[in-house]
Structure formats: C-alpha cells, structure tokens
Amino acid sequence: MISPTWVSGSTATIPATAPEIHSSPQSWGWSPEENEKLGLKYSDDDSDAAWLAKLLRLGLLPEGYIYPKEQRAVRDLLRRRSRLVQQHTANVLAVQNLFSRNRGRSLSANAIRRLTPETVGELLPDVHLALAVQSTLLAMRGQEAAIDLLEREACAQVKSRPEYRHLLSTSGIGQVLGLTILLETGPIERFARVGNDASYSRLVGSERLSNGKRKGRGNTKSGNKYLAWAYLDAANFAVRYNPAIKRYDQRKRAKTNGVVAIKTVAHKLARACYYMLREGTDFDVNRAFA
C-alpha cells in the first residue's frame, strides 16, 4: 500500500515503485493492474495521499495562506468588535420596535442611547415593559464599553505602523476601517497582483464564458467578508464627503444602478489601497479615480 507519509511539510517525493495514477472521464484511480485487485473506484487515505503528493510534486496543488501568528490575536480583536457592534445594533432595533408597538411612535438611535431608567419609567408606565427596556439598556452599556476597549487596544498595537497612516489618508477610511483593512489584508506581498487583492476582498465578478457566452458563475462569496464590508463602508463615506468621488459615483449611477456604482467605488478604493500598501504612498484621488 502507498503510505500517506509521502506528503510532509511543503515538499513531497514519489517513490519510483509507486503505481501510476490515471484520469478518465468516468473516474480516476490506480493503474489497470491495481484496479483489477482493488476495484475500479477504490480509494482510501493511502491513495488520496499519493494523489496529493503527486499534485504537490508537479506544482499543481493550491496552497492556502496562514496568517502570521503574532498578528492573529490583534486581528481577532477587531472581529470580536464587529460582532459586538452587530449585537448592539440588534438591541437598539429591539428597543425601537418595542416603543413603536406600544406607543405608536419610534425613537431615534441617539434618543435611545440617552435613555435612563427614570426616563424609561416615564415613557412606559407598564412596569414589565419598562424592565424589558432597562435590561436591554444595561446590555448596550456593557457592549459600548467593550467596543471602546477593543478599539483602543487594536489601535495601540497598529498606530505606529506607516502603512496604517497611509490608509488613513484615503477618503472614507477612518480609524476602524483603517485597522480592519490593514489587519485583514496582512502582508501585501502575499498578493502577486492587484486583482488578487480585489478578488480576496469580494470586489470582482466571476463568470464562466464559452465562445463569448455565459455558461455559469463562480463563487463571488469566496474571500474575506470583513474586507468586503470595510471597502463598501469606505465607499459610502467617500461618496458622501469627497466631491471627485461623488461625481464618479453619479456618472456610474447614470449608466447602471446604485448597487453597481457603489461596488465600483469600493473596487477603486481597494485597488488604491493595494498600491498604497505596496509602494508606501498616500492616497491620490486623481490617480485612483482618473
């Protein structure tokens, strides 16, 4: 039998006595002689290991990227922060829904943040409804404190890096988005081309074409969801506050629709950030949106 220990570390060797592996439209497996003994579709851990070893030896086995261990914990702080922000938003919506159902009008998010146990009792005479809101407010206060703590710690670990300062020069990118983009991207050298970075950020399409006709679509969700969120959020802020980017967005909306337009702006920002991280330069809106 073929031992799976042939695949070890980042190298693989195939013994000269190893059976040859064939590929056919129906199946792949052992050589015809081995198939007679083991069955036409026989496979186990040994045969799988041999197949992987052969692919690795030929340079055909895709290799995944392992994020540096010393930076992984800081990156995970921001992911935890993102989860807390989602929970905080859910609590705000729950309070708004409760007021809307019981008083016929809702409160803004800022008004909810200013609520105190005393004002809740005045707005909701029912003691049980007031208690439900007060307990939600307690959870929100704890989440706000945790979010602030995680932000400060992540910023303290990254703020001295020059790449972070370059990202902050980009229109639409503030402290949290800059931290997210920097830590989720990792070493920019891992991406050979700008298109690889944009694809990892879920900002490119995926189509299968044959003779100029669409035959299917790939998995556009394959990539980093945190980077996709960060660039789309940055695009919305950039369109709001940068006149040049706003004009670009309006030209795109006139030709397509709002979703495609904002995704195009996010793609442009992702490409700009790639070159900024690679070359160590600040953001140039004329170069990015020429």
PDB file of C-alpha atoms in Angstrom:
ATOM      1  CA  MET A   1       0.000   0.000   0.000  1.00  0.00           C
ATOM      2  CA  ILE A   2       1.075   3.616  -0.533  1.00  0.00           C
ATOM      3  CA  SER A   3       1.888   5.472   2.671  1.00  0.00           C
ATOM      4  CA  PRO A   4       0.379   8.937   3.261  1.00  0.00           C
ATOM      5  CA  THR A   5       3.622   9.954   4.924  1.00  0.00           C
ATOM      6  CA  TRP A   6       4.884  10.928   1.470  1.00  0.00           C
ATOM      7  CA  VAL A   7       3.150  14.274   1.995  1.00  0.00           C
ATOM      8  CA  SER A   8       5.088  16.070   4.702  1.00  0.00           C
ATOM      9  CA  GLY A   9       5.765  19.752   5.235  1.00  0.00           C
ATOM     10  CA  SER A  10       5.973  21.691   1.984  1.00  0.00           C
ATOM     11  CA  THR A  11       7.709  19.038  -0.137  1.00  0.00           C
ATOM     12  CA  ALA A  12       6.679  15.676  -1.486  1.00  0.00           C
ATOM     13  CA  THR A  13       8.515  12.838  -3.206  1.00  0.00           C
ATOM     14  CA  ILE A  14       7.082   9.909  -5.113  1.00  0.00           C
ATOM     15  CA  PRO A  15       8.977   6.573  -4.901  1.00  0.00           C
ATOM     16  CA  ALA A  16       9.954   5.021  -8.207  1.00  0.00           C
ATOM     17  CA  THR A  17       7.881   1.929  -7.400  1.00  0.00           C
ATOM     18  CA  ALA A  18       4.637   3.882  -6.937  1.00  0.00           C
ATOM     19  CA  PRO A  19       1.735   2.808  -9.164  1.00  0.00           C
ATOM     20  CA  GLU A  20       0.790   5.239 -11.896  1.00  0.00           C
ATOM     21  CA  ILE A  21      -2.419   7.290 -11.404  1.00  0.00           C
ATOM     22  CA  HIS A  22      -4.636   7.755 -14.472  1.00  0.00           C
ATOM     23  CA  SER A  23      -7.512  10.114 -15.191  1.00  0.00           C
ATOM     24  CA  SER A  24     -10.583   9.222 -17.239  1.00  0.00           C
ATOM     25  CA  PRO A  25     -13.962  10.862 -17.950  1.00  0.00           C
ATOM     26  CA  GLN A  26     -15.629   8.467 -15.504  1.00  0.00           C
ATOM     27  CA  SER A  27     -13.169   8.262 -12.648  1.00  0.00           C
ATOM     28  CA  TRP A  28      -9.534   8.358 -11.625  1.00  0.00           C
ATOM     29  CA  GLY A  29      -7.731   5.708  -9.671  1.00  0.00           C
ATOM     30  CA  TRP A  30      -4.977   3.142  -9.778  1.00  0.00           C
ATOM     31  CA  SER A  31      -3.372   1.629 -12.840  1.00  0.00           C
ATOM     32  CA  PRO A  32      -5.421  -1.079 -14.618  1.00  0.00           C
ATOM     33  CA  GLU A  33      -3.446  -3.827 -12.880  1.00  0.00           C
ATOM     34  CA  GLU A  34      -4.139  -2.390  -9.447  1.00  0.00           C
ATOM     35  CA  ASN A  35      -7.795  -1.792 -10.312  1.00  0.00           C
ATOM     36  CA  GLU A  36      -8.234  -5.480 -11.014  1.00  0.00           C
ATOM     37  CA  LYS A  37      -7.177  -6.242  -7.437  1.00  0.00           C
ATOM     38  CA  LEU A  38      -8.725  -3.311  -5.591  1.00  0.00           C
ATOM     39  CA  GLY A  39     -11.846  -2.406  -7.604  1.00  0.00           C
ATOM     40  CA  LEU A  40     -12.465   0.206 -10.294  1.00  0.00           C
ATOM     41  CA  LYS A  41     -13.401   3.020  -7.880  1.00  0.00           C
ATOM     42  CA  TYR A  42     -11.424   2.009  -4.848  1.00  0.00           C
ATOM     43  CA  SER A  43      -9.793   4.819  -2.865  1.00  0.00           C
ATOM     44  CA  ASP A  44      -8.710   5.356   0.715  1.00  0.00           C
ATOM     45  CA  ASP A  45      -6.357   7.545   2.746  1.00  0.00           C
ATOM     46  CA  ASP A  46      -3.303   5.982   1.106  1.00  0.00           C
ATOM     47  CA  SER A  47      -4.498   6.610  -2.436  1.00  0.00           C
ATOM     48  CA  ASP A  48      -5.602  10.163  -1.543  1.00  0.00           C
ATOM     49  CA  ALA A  49      -2.188  10.858  -0.006  1.00  0.00           C
ATOM     50  CA  ALA A  50      -0.469   9.570  -3.134  1.00  0.00           C
ATOM     51  CA  TRP A  51      -2.641  11.770  -5.334  1.00  0.00           C
ATOM     52  CA  LEU A  52      -1.953  14.873  -3.226  1.00  0.00           C
ATOM     53  CA  ALA A  53       1.761  14.099  -3.228  1.00  0.00           C
ATOM     54  CA  LYS A  54       1.770  13.901  -6.997  1.00  0.00           C
ATOM     55  CA  LEU A  55      -0.092  17.191  -7.367  1.00  0.00           C
ATOM     56  CA  LEU A  56       2.309  18.852  -4.941  1.00  0.00           C
ATOM     57  CA  ARG A  57       5.347  17.475  -6.782  1.00  0.00           C
ATOM     58  CA  LEU A  58       4.006  18.837 -10.080  1.00  0.00           C
ATOM     59  CA  GLY A  59       3.254  22.230  -8.542  1.00  0.00           C
ATOM     60  CA  LEU A  60      -0.493  21.858  -9.146  1.00  0.00           C
ATOM     61  CA  LEU A  61      -1.664  21.791  -5.534  1.00  0.00           C
ATOM     62  CA  PRO A  62      -3.062  25.176  -4.383  1.00  0.00           C
ATOM     63  CA  GLU A  63      -1.613  26.333  -1.090  1.00  0.00           C
ATOM     64  CA  GLY A  64      -3.537  28.403   1.450  1.00  0.00           C
ATOM     65  CA  TYR A  65      -2.127  31.405   3.303  1.00  0.00           C
ATOM     66  CA  ILE A  66      -1.572  31.109   7.051  1.00  0.00           C
ATOM     67  CA  TYR A  67      -1.900  34.452   8.800  1.00  0.00           C
ATOM     68  CA  PRO A  68       1.156  35.317  10.961  1.00  0.00           C
ATOM     69  CA  LYS A  69       0.578  34.057  14.487  1.00  0.00           C
ATOM     70  CA  GLU A  70       1.950  37.182  16.180  1.00  0.00           C
ATOM     71  CA  GLN A  71      -0.674  39.398  14.451  1.00  0.00           C
ATOM     72  CA  ARG A  72      -3.586  36.970  14.540  1.00  0.00           C
ATOM     73  CA  ALA A  73      -4.772  37.896  18.032  1.00  0.00           C
ATOM     74  CA  VAL A  74      -4.941  41.634  17.216  1.00  0.00           C
ATOM     75  CA  ARG A  75      -6.911  40.905  14.047  1.00  0.00           C
ATOM     76  CA  ASP A  76      -9.334  38.772  16.038  1.00  0.00           C
ATOM     77  CA  LEU A  77      -9.921  41.689  18.432  1.00  0.00           C
ATOM     78  CA  LEU A  78     -11.449  43.647  15.561  1.00  0.00           C
ATOM     79  CA  ARG A  79     -13.558  40.666  14.519  1.00  0.00           C
ATOM     80  CA  ARG A  80     -14.875  40.450  18.068  1.00  0.00           C
ATOM     81  CA  ARG A  81     -15.600  44.179  17.964  1.00  0.00           C
ATOM     82  CA  SER A  82     -17.592  43.693  14.764  1.00  0.00           C
ATOM     83  CA  ARG A  83     -19.688  41.021  16.458  1.00  0.00           C
ATOM     84  CA  LEU A  84     -20.361  43.313  19.426  1.00  0.00           C
ATOM     85  CA  VAL A  85     -21.407  46.149  17.102  1.00  0.00           C
ATOM     86  CA  GLN A  86     -23.921  43.838  15.429  1.00  0.00           C
ATOM     87  CA  GLN A  87     -25.325  42.799  18.801  1.00  0.00           C
ATOM     88  CA  HIS A  88     -25.515  46.436  19.917  1.00  0.00           C
ATOM     89  CA  THR A  89     -27.407  47.359  16.755  1.00  0.00           C
ATOM     90  CA  ALA A  90     -29.814  44.476  17.319  1.00  0.00           C
ATOM     91  CA  ASN A  91     -30.528  45.779  20.826  1.00  0.00           C
ATOM     92  CA  VAL A  92     -31.179  49.306  19.532  1.00  0.00           C
ATOM     93  CA  LEU A  93     -33.625  47.935  16.969  1.00  0.00           C
ATOM     94  CA  ALA A  94     -35.340  45.855  19.660  1.00  0.00           C
ATOM     95  CA  VAL A  95     -35.945  48.949  21.810  1.00  0.00           C
ATOM     96  CA  GLN A  96     -37.177  50.923  18.798  1.00  0.00           C
ATOM     97  CA  ASN A  97     -39.583  48.117  17.930  1.00  0.00           C
ATOM     98  CA  LEU A  98     -40.896  47.952  21.499  1.00  0.00           C
ATOM     99  CA  PHE A  99     -41.628  51.696  21.602  1.00  0.00           C
ATOM    100  CA  SER A 100     -43.215  51.575  18.148  1.00  0.00           C
ATOM    101  CA  ARG A 101     -45.588  48.760  19.126  1.00  0.00           C
ATOM    102  CA  ASN A 102     -46.594  50.168  22.500  1.00  0.00           C
ATOM    103  CA  ARG A 103     -46.565  53.949  21.960  1.00  0.00           C
ATOM    104  CA  GLY A 104     -47.302  54.266  18.250  1.00  0.00           C
ATOM    105  CA  ARG A 105     -44.023  56.059  17.519  1.00  0.00           C
ATOM    106  CA  SER A 106     -40.380  55.070  17.492  1.00  0.00           C
ATOM    107  CA  LEU A 107     -37.266  56.690  18.932  1.00  0.00           C
ATOM    108  CA  SER A 108     -34.086  57.512  17.098  1.00  0.00           C
ATOM    109  CA  ALA A 109     -30.898  55.628  17.900  1.00  0.00           C
ATOM    110  CA  ASN A 110     -29.409  58.712  19.548  1.00  0.00           C
ATOM    111  CA  ALA A 111     -32.520  59.153  21.711  1.00  0.00           C
ATOM    112  CA  ILE A 112     -32.271  55.527  22.827  1.00  0.00           C
ATOM    113  CA  ARG A 113     -28.638  55.993  23.834  1.00  0.00           C
ATOM    114  CA  ARG A 114     -29.673  58.938  26.057  1.00  0.00           C
ATOM    115  CA  LEU A 115     -32.359  56.957  27.881  1.00  0.00           C
ATOM    116  CA  THR A 116     -32.017  56.447  31.641  1.00  0.00           C
ATOM    117  CA  PRO A 117     -34.020  54.120  33.943  1.00  0.00           C
ATOM    118  CA  GLU A 118     -36.024  57.130  35.159  1.00  0.00           C
ATOM    119  CA  THR A 119     -36.988  58.355  31.675  1.00  0.00           C
ATOM    120  CA  VAL A 120     -37.889  54.805  30.620  1.00  0.00           C
ATOM    121  CA  GLY A 121     -40.336  54.609  33.541  1.00  0.00           C
ATOM    122  CA  GLU A 122     -41.931  57.878  32.443  1.00  0.00           C
ATOM    123  CA  LEU A 123     -42.267  56.831  28.802  1.00  0.00           C
ATOM    124  CA  LEU A 124     -43.533  53.315  29.556  1.00  0.00           C
ATOM    125  CA  PRO A 125     -45.946  53.225  32.513  1.00  0.00           C
ATOM    126  CA  ASP A 126     -46.172  49.417  32.346  1.00  0.00           C
ATOM    127  CA  VAL A 127     -43.549  48.138  34.794  1.00  0.00           C
ATOM    128  CA  HIS A 128     -42.795  44.997  32.793  1.00  0.00           C
ATOM    129  CA  LEU A 129     -42.225  46.859  29.530  1.00  0.00           C
ATOM    130  CA  ALA A 130     -40.004  49.338  31.364  1.00  0.00           C
ATOM    131  CA  LEU A 131     -37.995  46.472  32.849  1.00  0.00           C
ATOM    132  CA  ALA A 132     -37.520  44.909  29.395  1.00  0.00           C
ATOM    133  CA  VAL A 133     -36.108  48.186  28.045  1.00  0.00           C
ATOM    134  CA  GLN A 134     -33.929  48.803  31.111  1.00  0.00           C
ATOM    135  CA  SER A 135     -32.356  45.331  30.849  1.00  0.00           C
ATOM    136  CA  THR A 136     -31.621  45.936  27.161  1.00  0.00           C
ATOM    137  CA  LEU A 137     -30.039  49.281  28.005  1.00  0.00           C
ATOM    138  CA  LEU A 138     -27.767  47.576  30.547  1.00  0.00           C
ATOM    139  CA  ALA A 139     -26.584  45.139  27.879  1.00  0.00           C
ATOM    140  CA  MET A 140     -25.978  48.033  25.480  1.00  0.00           C
ATOM    141  CA  ARG A 141     -23.853  49.919  28.038  1.00  0.00           C
ATOM    142  CA  GLY A 142     -21.664  46.860  28.528  1.00  0.00           C
ATOM    143  CA  GLN A 143     -21.296  46.371  24.776  1.00  0.00           C
ATOM    144  CA  GLU A 144     -20.338  50.026  24.273  1.00  0.00           C
ATOM    145  CA  ALA A 145     -17.630  49.747  26.931  1.00  0.00           C
ATOM    146  CA  ALA A 146     -16.272  46.539  25.386  1.00  0.00           C
ATOM    147  CA  ILE A 147     -16.281  48.044  21.874  1.00  0.00           C
ATOM    148  CA  ASP A 148     -14.341  51.090  23.082  1.00  0.00           C
ATOM    149  CA  LEU A 149     -11.820  48.877  24.907  1.00  0.00           C
ATOM    150  CA  LEU A 150     -11.179  46.677  21.848  1.00  0.00           C
ATOM    151  CA  GLU A 151     -10.791  49.705  19.564  1.00  0.00           C
ATOM    152  CA  ARG A 152      -8.238  51.358  21.845  1.00  0.00           C
ATOM    153  CA  GLU A 153      -6.182  48.176  22.239  1.00  0.00           C
ATOM    154  CA  ALA A 154      -6.126  47.399  18.496  1.00  0.00           C
ATOM    155  CA  CYS A 155      -5.199  50.994  17.670  1.00  0.00           C
ATOM    156  CA  ALA A 156      -2.388  50.966  20.237  1.00  0.00           C
ATOM    157  CA  GLN A 157      -0.873  47.911  18.542  1.00  0.00           C
ATOM    158  CA  VAL A 158      -1.053  49.283  14.987  1.00  0.00           C
ATOM    159  CA  LYS A 159      -0.912  53.106  15.090  1.00  0.00           C
ATOM    160  CA  SER A 160       2.892  53.240  14.857  1.00  0.00           C
ATOM    161  CA  ARG A 161       2.975  51.340  11.555  1.00  0.00           C
ATOM    162  CA  PRO A 162       3.480  53.600   8.493  1.00  0.00           C
ATOM    163  CA  GLU A 163       1.017  51.528   6.422  1.00  0.00           C
ATOM    164  CA  TYR A 164      -1.745  52.489   8.831  1.00  0.00           C
ATOM    165  CA  ARG A 165      -1.012  56.197   8.413  1.00  0.00           C
ATOM    166  CA  HIS A 166      -1.109  55.809   4.620  1.00  0.00           C
ATOM    167  CA  LEU A 167      -4.532  54.164   4.817  1.00  0.00           C
ATOM    168  CA  LEU A 168      -5.889  56.991   6.985  1.00  0.00           C
ATOM    169  CA  SER A 169      -5.123  59.420   4.141  1.00  0.00           C
ATOM    170  CA  THR A 170      -7.749  57.671   1.988  1.00  0.00           C
ATOM    171  CA  SER A 171     -11.146  59.331   1.554  1.00  0.00           C
ATOM    172  CA  GLY A 172     -13.769  57.433   3.531  1.00  0.00           C
ATOM    173  CA  ILE A 173     -11.330  55.447   5.683  1.00  0.00           C
ATOM    174  CA  GLY A 174     -11.176  56.287   9.364  1.00  0.00           C
ATOM    175  CA  GLN A 175      -9.646  54.602  12.377  1.00  0.00           C
ATOM    176  CA  VAL A 176     -11.776  51.442  12.490  1.00  0.00           C
ATOM    177  CA  LEU A 177     -11.849  50.873   8.730  1.00  0.00           C
ATOM    178  CA  GLY A 178      -8.096  51.505   8.503  1.00  0.00           C
ATOM    179  CA  LEU A 179      -7.427  48.955  11.239  1.00  0.00           C
ATOM    180  CA  THR A 180      -9.715  46.434   9.575  1.00  0.00           C
ATOM    181  CA  ILE A 181      -8.177  46.804   6.112  1.00  0.00           C
ATOM    182  CA  LEU A 182      -4.614  46.644   7.408  1.00  0.00           C
ATOM    183  CA  LEU A 183      -5.081  43.650   9.701  1.00  0.00           C
ATOM    184  CA  GLU A 184      -7.352  41.647   7.396  1.00  0.00           C
ATOM    185  CA  THR A 185      -5.110  42.184   4.373  1.00  0.00           C
ATOM    186  CA  GLY A 186      -1.949  41.128   6.183  1.00  0.00           C
ATOM    187  CA  PRO A 187       1.408  41.389   4.382  1.00  0.00           C
ATOM    188  CA  ILE A 188       0.658  42.895   0.980  1.00  0.00           C
ATOM    189  CA  GLU A 189       3.390  40.720  -0.549  1.00  0.00           C
ATOM    190  CA  ARG A 190       1.034  37.738  -0.348  1.00  0.00           C
ATOM    191  CA  PHE A 191      -0.845  39.158  -3.362  1.00  0.00           C
ATOM    192  CA  ALA A 192       1.122  38.954  -6.584  1.00  0.00           C
ATOM    193  CA  ARG A 193      -1.203  41.357  -8.437  1.00  0.00           C
ATOM    194  CA  VAL A 194      -3.776  43.966  -7.560  1.00  0.00           C
ATOM    195  CA  GLY A 195      -6.507  41.749  -8.992  1.00  0.00           C
ATOM    196  CA  ASN A 196      -5.738  39.046  -6.435  1.00  0.00           C
ATOM    197  CA  ASP A 197      -6.262  41.537  -3.611  1.00  0.00           C
ATOM    198  CA  ALA A 198      -9.534  42.801  -5.120  1.00  0.00           C
ATOM    199  CA  SER A 199     -10.752  39.227  -5.560  1.00  0.00           C
ATOM    200  CA  TYR A 200      -9.896  38.394  -1.943  1.00  0.00           C
ATOM    201  CA  SER A 201     -11.957  41.442  -0.922  1.00  0.00           C
ATOM    202  CA  ARG A 202     -15.021  40.111  -2.819  1.00  0.00           C
ATOM    203  CA  LEU A 203     -14.997  43.088  -5.183  1.00  0.00           C
ATOM    204  CA  VAL A 204     -14.788  41.342  -8.559  1.00  0.00           C
ATOM    205  CA  GLY A 205     -17.298  39.316 -10.528  1.00  0.00           C
ATOM    206  CA  SER A 206     -16.939  35.680 -11.513  1.00  0.00           C
ATOM    207  CA  GLU A 207     -18.254  34.322 -14.805  1.00  0.00           C
ATOM    208  CA  ARG A 208     -17.602  31.250 -16.918  1.00  0.00           C
ATOM    209  CA  LEU A 209     -17.629  32.037 -20.618  1.00  0.00           C
ATOM    210  CA  SER A 210     -17.521  29.823 -23.687  1.00  0.00           C
ATOM    211  CA  ASN A 211     -17.452  31.285 -27.194  1.00  0.00           C
ATOM    212  CA  GLY A 212     -18.385  34.645 -25.731  1.00  0.00           C
ATOM    213  CA  LYS A 213     -21.490  33.276 -23.989  1.00  0.00           C
ATOM    214  CA  ARG A 214     -22.050  32.989 -20.268  1.00  0.00           C
ATOM    215  CA  LYS A 215     -22.112  29.353 -19.150  1.00  0.00           C
ATOM    216  CA  GLY A 216     -22.214  29.905 -15.414  1.00  0.00           C
ATOM    217  CA  ARG A 217     -20.965  31.886 -12.469  1.00  0.00           C
ATOM    218  CA  GLY A 218     -18.278  31.282  -9.889  1.00  0.00           C
ATOM    219  CA  ASN A 219     -18.450  31.780  -6.153  1.00  0.00           C
ATOM    220  CA  THR A 220     -18.282  35.547  -5.637  1.00  0.00           C
ATOM    221  CA  LYS A 221     -18.612  34.980  -1.871  1.00  0.00           C
ATOM    222  CA  SER A 222     -15.186  33.361  -1.784  1.00  0.00           C
ATOM    223  CA  GLY A 223     -12.998  35.868   0.014  1.00  0.00           C
ATOM    224  CA  ASN A 224     -12.763  37.933   3.173  1.00  0.00           C
ATOM    225  CA  LYS A 225     -16.157  39.236   4.330  1.00  0.00           C
ATOM    226  CA  TYR A 226     -14.545  41.731   6.710  1.00  0.00           C
ATOM    227  CA  LEU A 227     -12.598  43.385   3.888  1.00  0.00           C
ATOM    228  CA  ALA A 228     -15.721  43.452   1.713  1.00  0.00           C
ATOM    229  CA  TRP A 229     -17.598  45.267   4.481  1.00  0.00           C
ATOM    230  CA  ALA A 230     -14.734  47.690   5.125  1.00  0.00           C
ATOM    231  CA  TYR A 231     -14.327  48.766   1.498  1.00  0.00           C
ATOM    232  CA  LEU A 232     -18.083  49.138   0.924  1.00  0.00           C
ATOM    233  CA  ASP A 233     -18.402  51.207   4.089  1.00  0.00           C
ATOM    234  CA  ALA A 234     -15.448  53.349   2.997  1.00  0.00           C
ATOM    235  CA  ALA A 235     -17.054  53.793  -0.435  1.00  0.00           C
ATOM    236  CA  ASN A 236     -20.258  55.139   1.100  1.00  0.00           C
ATOM    237  CA  PHE A 237     -18.338  57.645   3.224  1.00  0.00           C
ATOM    238  CA  ALA A 238     -16.094  58.644   0.308  1.00  0.00           C
ATOM    239  CA  VAL A 239     -19.081  59.340  -1.955  1.00  0.00           C
ATOM    240  CA  ARG A 240     -20.632  61.459   0.792  1.00  0.00           C
ATOM    241  CA  TYR A 241     -17.626  63.637   1.590  1.00  0.00           C
ATOM    242  CA  ASN A 242     -15.283  63.665  -1.455  1.00  0.00           C
ATOM    243  CA  PRO A 243     -16.603  65.730  -4.415  1.00  0.00           C
ATOM    244  CA  ALA A 244     -14.436  63.969  -7.027  1.00  0.00           C
ATOM    245  CA  ILE A 245     -15.550  60.512  -5.906  1.00  0.00           C
ATOM    246  CA  LYS A 246     -19.149  61.709  -5.705  1.00  0.00           C
ATOM    247  CA  ARG A 247     -19.018  62.840  -9.346  1.00  0.00           C
ATOM    248  CA  TYR A 248     -17.587  59.460 -10.358  1.00  0.00           C
ATOM    249  CA  ASP A 249     -20.382  57.683  -8.472  1.00  0.00           C
ATOM    250  CA  GLN A 250     -23.048  59.828 -10.152  1.00  0.00           C
ATOM    251  CA  ARG A 251     -21.644  59.042 -13.623  1.00  0.00           C
ATOM    252  CA  LYS A 252     -21.777  55.328 -12.793  1.00  0.00           C
ATOM    253  CA  ARG A 253     -25.331  55.553 -11.456  1.00  0.00           C
ATOM    254  CA  ALA A 254     -26.458  57.218 -14.686  1.00  0.00           C
ATOM    255  CA  LYS A 255     -25.195  54.221 -16.673  1.00  0.00           C
ATOM    256  CA  THR A 256     -26.041  51.336 -14.295  1.00  0.00           C
ATOM    257  CA  ASN A 257     -27.649  51.419 -10.837  1.00  0.00           C
ATOM    258  CA  GLY A 258     -26.761  52.377  -7.286  1.00  0.00           C
ATOM    259  CA  VAL A 259     -25.558  48.933  -6.173  1.00  0.00           C
ATOM    260  CA  VAL A 260     -23.154  48.529  -9.095  1.00  0.00           C
ATOM    261  CA  ALA A 261     -21.963  52.118  -8.741  1.00  0.00           C
ATOM    262  CA  ILE A 262     -21.068  51.862  -5.037  1.00  0.00           C
ATOM    263  CA  LYS A 263     -19.394  48.486  -5.612  1.00  0.00           C
ATOM    264  CA  THR A 264     -17.309  50.083  -8.361  1.00  0.00           C
ATOM    265  CA  VAL A 265     -16.203  52.842  -5.986  1.00  0.00           C
ATOM    266  CA  ALA A 266     -15.277  50.200  -3.390  1.00  0.00           C
ATOM    267  CA  HIS A 267     -13.263  48.344  -6.031  1.00  0.00           C
ATOM    268  CA  LYS A 268     -11.403  51.532  -6.919  1.00  0.00           C
ATOM    269  CA  LEU A 269     -10.587  52.154  -3.257  1.00  0.00           C
ATOM    270  CA  ALA A 270      -9.354  48.577  -2.834  1.00  0.00           C
ATOM    271  CA  ARG A 271      -7.009  48.939  -5.802  1.00  0.00           C
ATOM    272  CA  ALA A 272      -5.750  52.254  -4.433  1.00  0.00           C
ATOM    273  CA  CYS A 273      -5.092  50.718  -1.008  1.00  0.00           C
ATOM    274  CA  TYR A 274      -3.153  47.864  -2.607  1.00  0.00           C
ATOM    275  CA  TYR A 275      -0.743  50.235  -4.326  1.00  0.00           C
ATOM    276  CA  MET A 276      -0.510  52.451  -1.246  1.00  0.00           C
ATOM    277  CA  LEU A 277       0.491  49.496   0.933  1.00  0.00           C
ATOM    278  CA  ARG A 278       2.893  48.157  -1.667  1.00  0.00           C
ATOM    279  CA  GLU A 279       4.570  51.461  -2.533  1.00  0.00           C
ATOM    280  CA  GLY A 280       4.259  53.219   0.840  1.00  0.00           C
ATOM    281  CA  THR A 281       2.452  56.286  -0.516  1.00  0.00           C
ATOM    282  CA  ASP A 282      -0.579  58.356   0.480  1.00  0.00           C
ATOM    283  CA  PHE A 283      -3.936  58.395  -1.285  1.00  0.00           C
ATOM    284  CA  ASP A 284      -4.199  60.299  -4.584  1.00  0.00           C
ATOM    285  CA  VAL A 285      -7.806  60.756  -5.685  1.00  0.00           C
ATOM    286  CA  ASN A 286      -6.808  61.841  -9.196  1.00  0.00           C
ATOM    287  CA  ARG A 287      -4.803  58.683  -9.701  1.00  0.00           C
ATOM    288  CA  ALA A 288      -7.475  56.421  -8.218  1.00  0.00           C
ATOM    289  CA  PHE A 289     -10.491  57.950  -9.997  1.00  0.00           C
ATOM    290  CA  ALA A 290      -8.971  59.356 -13.158  1.00  0.00           C
TER     291      ALA A 290
END
